[in-house]
Amino acid sequence: MYVAVKGGERAIDNAHAWLAEERRGDPSVPELSVAQIREQMALAVNRVMAEGSLYDPDLAALAIKQARGDLIEAVFLIRAYRTTLPRFAASSAVETAAMAVDRRISATFKDLPGGQVLGPTFDYTHRLLDFALLAEGLPAPAPGTPAKPQPVPHVTGFLNRDGLIEDAPHSEAVPPDLTREPMELPADRALRLQAITRGDEGFILSLAYSTQRGYGRTHAFVGELRIGQVAVEVDIPELGFAVEIGEVELTECETVNQFKGSRTEPPQFTRGYGLVFGQSERKAIAMSLVDRALRWKELGEDFTGAPAQDEEFVLMHADNIQATGFLEHIKLPHYVDFQAELELVRKLRAEALALQEAAE
Amino acid sequence: MTDALNDDRKGWMSLLAKAPPARLAALMPDLPDHALLRAPEVGAVMVRGRTGATGAPFNLGEMTVTRCSVRLAEGAVGHAWVQGRDKAHALRAAVVDALMQTPESAGLHACVLAPLAAEAELARAVRAGKAAATKVDFFTMVRGEDA
Amino acid sequence: MIADALAGGFTEAPVQSARAFREVLEAMARPGTIRRVVGALPPAPVSVAAGVVLLTLCDGTTPLYLAGAADCAAMRDWVAFHIGAPLVTAEYAAFALGRWEDLNPITRFRVGQPDYPDRSATLIVEQDKLTNQGPALTGPGIETANWLNLPETAAFRANRALFPLGFDTIFTAGDQIAGLPRSTRVEAI
């Protein structure tokens, strides 16, 4: 129960003023610019864009600055801003096959058309703190070789040709949108993917890890992981044709999963899919594992009670803004609820003590 | 408008939309007189992906977009939809779109569109070159069963 | 697309739509009161008021049904450019625009579902004029009674009987609007 109480305005104003001061930190240290955050904290910016579900690096960087680096708070700011924007249109589905790849690797085929392109990855670093970064300075320019930008084919396409992997049949169905209609369960795969791609990276990572440890095992290989720029094309109503209005950086992961067949499906490889805003490779891999785990029903697999197979569990708990809102509201005044509880406990104690005394 | 003209227009609208706003402003500092049919307006476009890259569409998340429509004194109408929240970028792109439908198009092509296209191409090639430099050349040393 | 369709939208959308929204809100909150709105110039025969309501309440996610004379090429282009609402048949409409006789039979429109009463249509009914004469309106938002020149009463009484389901109505004439939400009781005449 909630009661309206007044007061505290001055305390709140002063708390805001102090928050602003603390956010700035020691004024003798130069202030961070939004551009610095955008350029040098790019992966944090990417995470805020993915979970905020709005691609705009400048806004995400601003949100990070305002939130003092609390990424969930930054996501909250982006989600709130997003609701003020009119929705002009939906894009045509992006063509990830035409991606200008910065990175493209496959764990299933060593020699594949287009090759293994490592890109700017942490993978082969030694995870030793680089004390040289304590000093400022420009890194040596990365080497380049003359190359013609050209699209690289998807790995699953090769397997598909031999019928060894399930097909992902083309469709132009209008997907459900959980930002417009309340999520209804059971959700179809399109709705699940939307919920997961904007879900909390930590939550999706842990669920994916749980499938690897045996809670809804899916025997996943990373068929392909690619990161790069993809054009976004929109039908312009006043023109009657579509125009590429910009580019977004995306991370895409396709898993190839061992599948012995089921009551309804022949033995073949099955697929999990991850697609995330920005360079977000941990999230994209985790997304594809959770996507695959949630597909047990359509593939005729058994429900083993694993959390990652439980659509209600996954989808209703993936959103960190919903989660933090409900979690943190319990710190707000619940004076009347608590008074009632206090009364109840006092009464129960009195009854229990009376019984005890009577027994003695 | 014929399909070929539409294709040209699609091309320049896309080039203008993807151009760095500061660069477009430098190439096109002064705009001719124009009336605003739709003042620059910031909104969002829902970006869609496909399940398994080829399957059914799903909603990936939104991106910010600014759109604008103008009419020049002589009547040509220009439209722009550009990524981001830069109203000056959208206005400039819409005016160039309108000018491209007037006799000034050849001059504009040479002075604005061609440099933008060349710079975009160069930027892509540089990035592709850096990616290519991280491509792995595998060589097999000793296979396990031969040892 | 004909060039005239590109004119007649809000010139300063954030301010104009906020003001217009306030007027529409007041009109719906105080059924039967007549209010004025400005800022839109839709193609004939659509009124300024109906244009303002469309610009304010509709977007690409609100399916729109144009009835009778409002369903003309100029208006379809105007909606495409300024609003982006998909044009649909009456059964799928979130909003519908037309004269009362063109909107009939009004039983075609959505009235919502018990768990989502909001999934219903809002009818924008064009009239020649709006006056505070006609059947008495009572109910939420009305202190004693208001009067409005409704095109008929039976349909609105039947709609009230469906509450909490039902459609909502905004009457428009020139630059005037008046609201008749589903919660209003209409006198039988």
mmCIF file of C-alpha atoms in Angstrom, chain B residues 37-39 67 69 71 77 79, chain C residues 3-4 6-7 11 13 81-82:
data_model
loop_
_atom_site.group_PDB
_atom_site.id
_atom_site.type_symbol
_atom_site.label_atom_id
_atom_site.label_comp_id
_atom_site.label_asym_id
_atom_site.label_seq_id
_atom_site.Cartn_x
_atom_site.Cartn_y
_atom_site.Cartn_z
ATOM 1 C CA LEU B 37 7.246 21.414 -46.295
ATOM 2 C CA ARG B 38 8.319 19.402 -43.296
ATOM 3 C CA ALA B 39 10.648 21.121 -40.856
ATOM 4 C CA ARG B 67 13.713 13.776 -41.830
ATOM 5 C CA SER B 69 11.188 18.064 -46.888
ATOM 6 C CA ARG B 71 10.403 23.100 -51.849
ATOM 7 C CA VAL B 77 10.660 19.260 -53.976
ATOM 8 C CA HIS B 79 13.249 14.967 -49.258
ATOM 9 C CA ALA C 3 2.725 18.425 -54.568
ATOM 10 C CA ASP C 4 -0.228 19.934 -52.656
ATOM 11 C CA LEU C 6 3.092 18.029 -49.075
ATOM 12 C CA ALA C 7 1.683 21.249 -47.624
ATOM 13 C CA THR C 11 4.927 23.899 -39.204
ATOM 14 C CA ALA C 13 5.094 20.030 -34.741
ATOM 15 C CA PHE C 81 3.328 12.268 -46.094
ATOM 16 C CA HIS C 82 2.266 13.922 -42.853
#
